[in-house]
Short mmCIF file of C-alpha atoms and ligand atoms in Angstrom, two decimals:
data_model
loop_
_atom_site.label_atom_id
_atom_site.label_comp_id
_atom_site.label_asym_id
_atom_site.label_seq_id
_atom_site.Cartn_x
_atom_site.Cartn_y
_atom_site.Cartn_z
CA UNK A 1 85.38 118.54 76.50
CA UNK A 2 88.89 117.48 75.87
CA UNK A 3 89.67 115.18 78.70
CA UNK A 4 92.89 113.86 77.82
CA UNK A 5 94.46 110.91 79.87
CA UNK A 6 97.95 110.31 79.57
CA UNK A 7 99.54 106.91 80.80
CA UNK A 8 102.51 107.71 83.23
CA UNK A 9 103.88 110.89 84.61
CA UNK A 10 106.65 112.98 83.01
CA UNK A 11 109.67 113.08 85.14
CA UNK A 12 109.30 116.86 85.36
CA UNK A 13 105.80 116.31 87.04
CA UNK A 14 107.41 113.87 89.59
CA UNK A 15 110.31 116.14 90.48
CA UNK A 16 113.39 117.79 89.35
CA UNK A 17 116.26 115.37 89.86
CA UNK A 18 117.16 112.72 87.34
CA UNK A 19 120.02 110.06 87.96
CA UNK A 20 122.06 111.70 85.10
CA UNK A 21 122.98 115.38 85.23
CA UNK A 22 125.56 117.85 84.55
CA UNK A 23 126.71 119.94 87.80
CA UNK A 24 126.80 123.69 87.65
CA UNK A 25 129.66 123.54 89.98
CA UNK A 26 131.75 121.94 87.19
CA UNK A 27 131.20 124.87 84.98
CA UNK A 28 134.34 125.86 82.95
CA UNK A 29 134.22 129.64 82.12
CA UNK A 30 136.42 131.11 79.26
CA UNK A 31 135.63 134.73 78.99
CA UNK A 32 136.17 136.69 75.95
CA UNK A 33 139.19 139.01 75.73
CA UNK A 34 137.11 141.87 73.92
CA UNK A 35 133.34 142.14 74.36
CA UNK A 36 131.22 143.44 71.70
CA UNK A 37 129.92 147.03 72.07
CA UNK A 38 126.62 147.43 73.83
CA UNK A 39 123.67 148.59 71.45
CA UNK A 40 121.59 151.60 71.98
CA UNK A 41 119.02 150.26 74.56
CA UNK A 42 116.29 152.52 72.70
CA UNK A 43 116.84 150.58 69.37
CA UNK A 44 116.69 146.95 70.26
CA UNK A 45 115.09 144.64 67.96
CA UNK A 46 113.60 141.45 69.84
CA UNK A 47 116.17 138.59 69.34
CA UNK A 48 118.52 140.44 67.14
CA UNK A 49 121.38 141.15 69.53
CA UNK A 50 123.30 138.64 71.55
CA UNK A 51 125.51 139.04 74.64
CA UNK A 52 129.09 138.32 74.60
CA UNK A 53 128.73 134.59 76.08
CA UNK A 54 126.97 131.47 75.70
CA UNK A 55 126.43 128.25 77.66
CA UNK A 56 126.86 124.92 76.06
CA UNK A 57 126.58 121.47 77.63
CA UNK A 58 127.01 118.30 75.59
CA UNK A 59 125.24 115.04 76.11
CA UNK A 60 126.02 111.52 74.60
CA UNK A 61 124.49 108.26 75.66
CA UNK A 62 127.88 106.78 76.18
CA UNK A 63 129.36 109.37 78.41
CA UNK A 64 126.20 111.13 79.78
CA UNK A 65 126.16 114.90 80.33
CA UNK A 66 129.74 116.69 79.84
CA UNK A 67 130.72 119.74 81.89
CA UNK A 68 128.95 123.13 81.44
CA UNK A 69 131.05 125.55 79.48
CA UNK A 70 130.60 129.26 79.42
CA UNK A 71 132.46 130.66 76.44
CA UNK A 72 132.44 133.47 73.84
CA UNK A 73 129.35 133.19 71.55
CA UNK A 74 130.14 131.44 68.40
CA UNK A 75 128.59 129.47 65.60
CA UNK A 76 127.83 125.91 66.24
CA UNK A 77 129.45 123.19 64.13
CA UNK A 78 126.93 120.35 63.52
CA UNK A 79 126.98 117.66 61.03
CA UNK A 80 124.51 118.10 58.12
CA UNK A 81 122.82 114.87 59.09
CA UNK A 82 122.08 115.89 62.63
CA UNK A 83 118.66 114.94 63.83
CA UNK A 84 117.51 118.47 64.66
CA UNK A 85 117.93 119.54 60.99
CA UNK A 86 115.65 116.98 59.64
CA UNK A 87 113.19 116.00 62.37
CA UNK A 88 113.11 119.12 64.42
CA UNK A 89 114.37 117.22 67.55
CA UNK A 90 114.40 120.51 69.38
CA UNK A 91 113.06 122.49 72.29
CA UNK A 92 113.51 125.93 73.87
CA UNK A 93 112.53 127.91 76.64
CA UNK A 94 111.98 131.79 76.93
CA UNK A 95 112.62 133.82 80.23
CA UNK A 96 114.49 137.04 81.25
CA UNK A 97 116.55 138.58 83.71
CA UNK A 98 115.53 142.02 85.02
CA UNK A 99 117.68 144.72 86.65
CA UNK A 100 115.72 146.30 89.41
CA UNK A 101 116.04 149.93 90.48
CA UNK A 102 118.23 148.77 93.21
CA UNK A 103 120.75 147.57 90.53
CA UNK A 104 120.19 143.92 91.54
CA UNK A 105 119.46 141.26 88.86
CA UNK A 106 116.56 139.02 89.17
CA UNK A 107 114.79 135.89 87.32
CA UNK A 108 111.11 135.51 87.50
CA UNK A 109 109.80 132.14 88.42
CA UNK A 110 112.73 130.30 86.71
CA UNK A 111 111.58 127.15 88.38
CA UNK A 112 108.48 126.90 86.06
CA UNK A 113 110.80 127.31 83.03
CA UNK A 114 112.85 124.51 84.26
CA UNK A 115 109.95 122.18 84.89
CA UNK A 116 108.45 122.89 81.60
CA UNK A 117 111.85 122.30 79.74
CA UNK A 118 111.97 119.06 81.39
CA UNK A 119 108.60 117.95 80.47
CA UNK A 120 109.45 119.02 76.85
CA UNK A 121 112.72 117.30 76.94
CA UNK A 122 110.95 113.94 78.16
CA UNK A 123 108.24 114.19 75.32
CA UNK A 124 111.06 114.77 72.82
CA UNK A 125 113.04 112.11 74.11
CA UNK A 126 115.90 114.41 74.47
CA UNK A 127 118.24 113.93 77.67
CA UNK A 128 116.84 115.26 81.11
CA UNK A 129 118.86 116.63 83.72
CA UNK A 130 118.53 118.21 87.16
CA UNK A 131 116.69 121.57 86.65
CA UNK A 132 118.17 123.28 89.62
CA UNK A 133 121.69 122.61 88.16
CA UNK A 134 120.69 124.22 84.71
CA UNK A 135 119.23 127.17 86.69
CA UNK A 136 122.51 127.69 88.63
CA UNK A 137 124.45 127.38 85.37
CA UNK A 138 122.02 129.95 83.74
CA UNK A 139 122.73 132.29 86.83
CA UNK A 140 126.63 131.95 86.13
CA UNK A 141 126.05 132.98 82.60
CA UNK A 142 124.00 135.97 83.36
CA UNK A 143 126.69 136.87 85.95
CA UNK A 144 129.32 136.75 83.41
CA UNK A 145 127.40 138.92 81.05
CA UNK A 146 125.90 141.24 83.78
CA UNK A 147 126.83 144.25 81.72
CA UNK A 148 124.32 143.05 79.30
CA UNK A 149 121.39 143.26 81.47
CA UNK A 150 120.04 146.61 80.52
CA UNK A 151 119.80 149.53 83.08
CA UNK A 152 116.38 150.33 82.33
CA UNK A 153 112.87 150.42 83.75
CA UNK A 154 111.66 148.30 80.81
CA UNK A 155 114.54 146.60 78.88
CA UNK A 156 115.52 143.38 79.93
CA UNK A 157 117.79 140.43 79.07
CA UNK A 158 116.10 137.77 77.07
CA UNK A 159 117.30 134.13 78.00
CA UNK A 160 116.88 131.30 75.42
CA UNK A 161 117.69 127.78 76.72
CA UNK A 162 117.82 125.33 73.75
CA UNK A 163 118.18 121.60 73.54
CA UNK A 164 118.74 119.81 70.25
CA UNK A 165 119.56 116.29 68.92
CA UNK A 166 122.90 116.34 67.19
CA UNK A 167 123.33 112.69 66.48
CA UNK A 168 124.31 112.46 62.59
CA UNK A 169 122.24 109.69 61.57
CA UNK A 170 118.92 109.89 59.58
CA UNK A 171 116.78 107.24 61.41
CA UNK A 172 113.79 108.64 63.21
CA UNK A 173 114.98 107.86 66.56
CA UNK A 174 115.99 109.42 69.95
CA UNK A 175 119.20 110.96 69.51
CA UNK A 176 122.27 109.41 71.24
CA UNK A 177 124.09 112.90 70.86
CA UNK A 178 122.46 116.12 72.05
CA UNK A 179 123.60 119.69 72.78
CA UNK A 180 122.01 121.97 75.38
CA UNK A 181 122.87 125.64 75.05
CA UNK A 182 121.87 129.03 76.31
CA UNK A 183 122.09 132.28 74.64
CA UNK A 184 120.98 135.65 75.81
CA UNK A 185 120.53 139.16 74.54
CA UNK A 186 119.10 142.51 75.45
CA UNK A 187 115.50 143.29 74.38
CA UNK A 188 113.31 146.32 74.61
CA UNK A 189 109.89 146.60 75.98
CA UNK A 190 107.21 145.21 73.88
CA UNK A 191 105.18 148.33 74.19
CA UNK A 192 107.67 151.47 74.33
CA UNK A 193 105.02 153.91 74.21
CA UNK A 194 102.06 152.34 76.15
CA UNK A 195 99.72 149.40 75.12
CA UNK A 196 99.12 148.95 71.52
CA UNK A 197 96.17 146.63 71.13
CA UNK A 198 96.30 143.85 68.57
CA UNK A 199 93.68 142.58 66.14
CA UNK A 200 93.24 138.86 65.51
CA UNK A 201 92.12 136.56 63.01
CA UNK A 202 90.03 133.77 64.44
CA UNK A 203 91.00 131.07 61.95
CA UNK A 204 88.47 128.29 61.43
CA UNK A 205 90.51 125.87 59.24
CA UNK A 206 94.27 125.75 60.77
CA UNK A 207 94.93 124.54 64.23
CA UNK A 208 97.89 125.12 66.47
CA UNK A 209 97.64 122.02 68.76
CA UNK A 210 95.28 118.96 69.02
CA UNK A 211 94.45 116.30 71.76
CA UNK A 212 97.29 114.05 72.20
CA UNK A 213 99.63 116.46 70.13
CA UNK A 214 102.55 118.74 71.28
CA UNK A 215 100.59 121.96 72.24
CA UNK A 216 101.43 121.83 75.76
CA UNK A 217 105.36 121.61 74.94
CA UNK A 218 107.66 124.31 73.99
CA UNK A 219 109.00 122.39 71.01
CA UNK A 220 110.30 124.28 68.07
CA UNK A 221 108.09 122.06 65.66
CA UNK A 222 105.00 123.74 67.04
CA UNK A 223 106.03 127.31 66.01
CA UNK A 224 107.38 126.95 62.18
CA UNK A 225 104.10 125.91 60.95
CA UNK A 226 102.35 128.92 62.57
CA UNK A 227 103.88 131.49 60.31
CA UNK A 228 101.87 130.68 57.22
CA UNK A 229 98.67 131.18 59.07
CA UNK A 230 99.99 134.39 60.69
CA UNK A 231 100.61 135.49 57.25
CA UNK A 232 97.02 134.87 56.31
CA UNK A 233 96.02 137.01 59.35
CA UNK A 234 98.18 139.71 58.22
CA UNK A 235 96.68 139.69 54.71
CA UNK A 236 93.28 140.27 56.37
CA UNK A 237 94.72 143.21 58.27
CA UNK A 238 95.21 141.42 61.59
CA UNK A 239 98.40 141.25 63.66
CA UNK A 240 98.01 137.60 65.05
CA UNK A 241 95.92 134.43 65.04
CA UNK A 242 93.25 133.55 67.46
CA UNK A 243 93.82 129.83 67.63
CA UNK A 244 90.43 127.82 67.84
CA UNK A 245 89.97 124.14 68.09
CA UNK A 246 87.43 121.60 67.04
CA UNK A 247 83.88 121.61 65.79
CA UNK A 248 82.84 123.79 68.71
CA UNK A 249 85.59 126.20 68.05
CA UNK A 250 87.09 126.37 71.52
CA UNK A 251 89.30 129.42 72.21
CA UNK A 252 92.95 128.10 72.84
CA UNK A 253 95.56 130.76 72.53
CA UNK A 254 96.68 134.11 70.81
CA UNK A 255 99.74 134.07 68.46
CA UNK A 256 102.21 132.65 70.90
CA UNK A 257 100.62 133.71 73.78
CA UNK A 258 98.01 132.48 76.40
CA UNK A 259 94.77 134.22 76.39
CA UNK A 260 92.59 135.83 79.06
CA UNK A 261 88.97 137.26 78.75
CA UNK A 262 87.26 139.44 81.41
CA UNK A 263 83.47 138.84 81.23
CA UNK A 264 80.73 140.43 83.20
CA UNK A 265 78.51 137.38 84.11
CA UNK A 266 74.73 137.89 84.20
CA UNK A 267 74.82 138.63 87.90
CA UNK A 268 77.23 141.60 87.46
CA UNK A 269 80.49 139.85 88.66
CA UNK A 270 83.60 139.73 86.69
CA UNK A 271 84.92 136.48 85.59
CA UNK A 272 88.47 136.23 84.45
CA UNK A 273 88.46 133.09 82.01
CA UNK A 274 91.35 131.29 80.47
CA UNK A 275 91.24 127.82 78.98
CA UNK A 276 92.37 125.08 81.18
CA UNK A 277 95.61 122.95 80.72
CA UNK A 278 94.01 120.46 78.59
CA UNK A 279 96.94 119.43 76.33
CA UNK A 280 96.20 122.14 73.83
CA UNK A 281 97.47 124.84 75.93
CA UNK A 282 101.15 126.00 76.69
CA UNK A 283 101.41 126.13 80.45
CA UNK A 284 102.78 129.77 80.29
CA UNK A 285 104.58 131.27 83.47
CA UNK A 286 102.82 134.35 82.83
CA UNK A 287 99.45 132.70 82.46
CA UNK A 288 99.92 130.89 85.96
CA UNK A 289 101.15 134.27 87.61
CA UNK A 290 98.14 136.07 86.29
CA UNK A 291 95.76 133.21 87.63
CA UNK A 292 97.65 133.13 90.84
CA UNK A 293 97.45 137.17 91.37
CA UNK A 294 93.84 137.29 90.04
CA UNK A 295 93.02 134.61 92.82
CA UNK A 296 94.14 137.10 95.48
CA UNK A 297 91.88 139.95 94.12
CA UNK A 298 88.52 140.25 95.70
CA UNK A 299 86.82 141.93 92.69
CA UNK A 300 87.15 139.04 90.14
CA UNK A 301 86.90 135.35 89.87
CA UNK A 302 89.34 133.44 87.95
CA UNK A 303 88.05 130.36 85.87
CA UNK A 304 90.16 128.00 83.96
CA UNK A 305 87.48 126.65 81.64
CA UNK A 306 86.51 126.01 78.27
CA UNK A 307 85.14 128.76 76.16
CA UNK A 308 84.03 128.92 72.53
CA UNK A 309 84.24 131.81 70.04
CA UNK A 310 80.43 131.93 70.11
CA UNK A 311 80.34 132.38 73.76
CA UNK A 312 83.00 134.94 73.56
CA UNK A 313 81.37 136.93 70.85
CA UNK A 314 77.81 136.92 72.55
CA UNK A 315 79.44 138.43 75.78
CA UNK A 316 80.77 140.96 73.21
CA UNK A 317 77.37 141.64 71.69
CA UNK A 318 75.77 141.92 75.14
CA UNK A 319 78.50 144.50 75.99
CA UNK A 320 79.69 141.87 78.80
CA UNK A 321 83.23 141.18 77.31
CA UNK A 322 85.23 143.95 79.40
CA UNK A 323 88.49 143.08 78.27
CA UNK A 324 90.67 140.49 76.39
CA UNK A 325 94.44 140.05 76.41
CA UNK A 326 97.16 137.64 75.43
CA UNK A 327 99.70 136.68 78.12
CA UNK A 328 103.48 135.67 77.81
CA UNK A 329 107.01 136.62 78.89
CA UNK A 330 107.66 138.88 75.85
CA UNK A 331 104.79 141.31 76.27
CA UNK A 332 103.69 140.30 79.86
CA UNK A 333 100.12 141.29 78.69
CA UNK A 334 98.86 142.15 75.25
CA UNK A 335 95.40 143.76 74.74
CA UNK A 336 93.32 142.78 71.88
CA UNK A 337 91.00 145.24 70.30
CA UNK A 338 89.49 143.44 67.28
CA UNK A 339 88.64 139.83 66.07
CA UNK A 340 87.95 138.98 62.61
CA UNK A 341 85.67 135.91 62.42
CA UNK A 342 83.88 134.41 59.52
CA UNK A 343 84.50 137.57 57.37
CA UNK A 344 83.08 139.73 60.14
CA UNK A 345 85.06 142.01 62.15
CA UNK A 346 84.16 142.48 65.79
CA UNK A 347 85.57 145.55 67.88
CA UNK A 348 86.14 144.72 71.65
CA UNK A 349 85.78 147.18 74.38
CA UNK A 350 89.18 146.34 75.74
CA UNK A 351 90.52 149.83 75.39
CA UNK A 352 87.56 151.78 75.98
CA UNK A 353 88.34 152.61 79.55
CA UNK A 354 92.12 152.14 79.15
CA UNK A 355 92.09 148.28 79.90
CA UNK A 356 92.12 148.64 83.69
CA UNK A 357 92.27 144.85 84.42
CA UNK A 358 95.01 144.28 81.96
CA UNK A 359 97.07 147.09 83.11
CA UNK A 360 96.63 146.03 86.80
CA UNK A 361 98.05 142.57 85.98
CA UNK A 362 100.84 144.19 83.86
CA UNK A 363 101.88 146.63 86.79
CA UNK A 364 101.81 143.91 89.37
CA UNK A 365 103.92 141.77 87.51
CA UNK A 366 106.32 144.26 86.40
CA UNK A 367 106.59 145.65 90.13
CA UNK A 368 107.64 141.88 91.25
CA UNK A 369 110.07 141.48 88.24
CA UNK A 370 111.98 144.72 88.86
CA UNK A 371 112.06 144.11 92.60
CA UNK A 372 109.79 146.98 93.66
CA UNK A 373 107.37 144.69 95.32
CA UNK A 374 109.31 141.79 97.27
CA UNK A 375 108.05 138.39 96.13
CA UNK A 376 108.87 134.69 96.43
CA UNK A 377 108.70 134.46 92.65
CA UNK A 378 111.96 136.34 92.02
CA UNK A 379 115.23 134.77 92.33
CA UNK A 380 118.38 136.79 92.82
CA UNK A 381 121.13 136.39 90.22
CA UNK A 382 123.66 139.23 91.43
C1 LIG X 1 105.94 130.68 75.31
C2 LIG X 1 104.28 130.56 75.13
C3 LIG X 1 103.48 131.07 76.05
C4 LIG X 1 103.74 131.99 77.08
O1 LIG X 1 104.56 131.43 78.06
P1 LIG X 1 105.49 132.32 79.26
O2 LIG X 1 106.14 131.21 79.91
O3 LIG X 1 104.28 132.94 79.87
O4 LIG X 1 106.25 133.20 78.40
C5 LIG X 1 102.14 130.95 75.51
N1 LIG X 1 101.81 130.25 74.43
C6 LIG X 1 102.83 129.53 73.72
C7 LIG X 1 102.38 129.03 72.52
C8 LIG X 1 103.95 129.75 73.80
O5 LIG X 1 104.95 129.33 73.13
#
């Protein structure tokens, strides 16, 4: 369907290094005299608690990148004319640091976050940099706030790299001044008491992304407009939106997660289907990891292919839709139990047998993240 051709490769697809970058070795560290008390790890609200320090790196077209600075977390001071405040010249990443049972702190496939951040920077005409250098800076930040990485089998340290255009002029243009910053904070498990499946409104009017748009990039401007649609979903008793696209109503994503469907095909085999990276889909690290793991399993085949809501509901009606789940860093996997579409509610079989495929992906990924199973996907921080 949506064959999208783009002229020219983004820098991030050609490789990491750019001519202009900051260097992690130049990082200036100013530690706080008195850290904040650590919160009760059982009462963490996502994104509400921050660690003591943040990383900031300034860029101007004139001077290039400045030195990375790790300093106590503080408010930003930006001019009210800063482009980010008017035209959403902003991008972000979401990743986590995990403290293993062995006490070691690890990151999970952070190279993929750096790659995605660079591709979004280039698409947003924000300054690019060497992804390896930012990764080293992030490791230093996590080391400085190592005490904020929960000692827990399920809580983690969420890491939010962000890049904004700060030039205080109101023309719609590339900013000549920008700020890269990284804040972190402890977060609890998405499902503290076992899987809680969600129900979805398959909205037929709104869309999250479109060919040639920004759907494949983690730009802040993609997310604000979804809050309204999520509110409509909640008014219909659903927790999240199943994002469809086009007249054929292709399934694209769930809320802010990628989507997977386990379908028994007519020959009795199990196919794990996820939409392909066609420009409408955010290239999730969790998505890629599920695809990579799934391809090593003998009992399923993984397909990156288009799938419409009609095909999904036909499989559901034939009892061939075994499981459906969202996938993203926050939840890892999130089972789906119900879809509301054109005024009708469809119950899915996902939890009937305890979602064994969804659970297996969850457990394999968690074992790697917490260092229980050695893997090339983890990067040691400390
Ligand atoms: C961040 C995000 C995902 C998940 O990406 P991960 O790298 O797995 O966390 C999926 N869809 C959207 C729209 C996202 O913003």
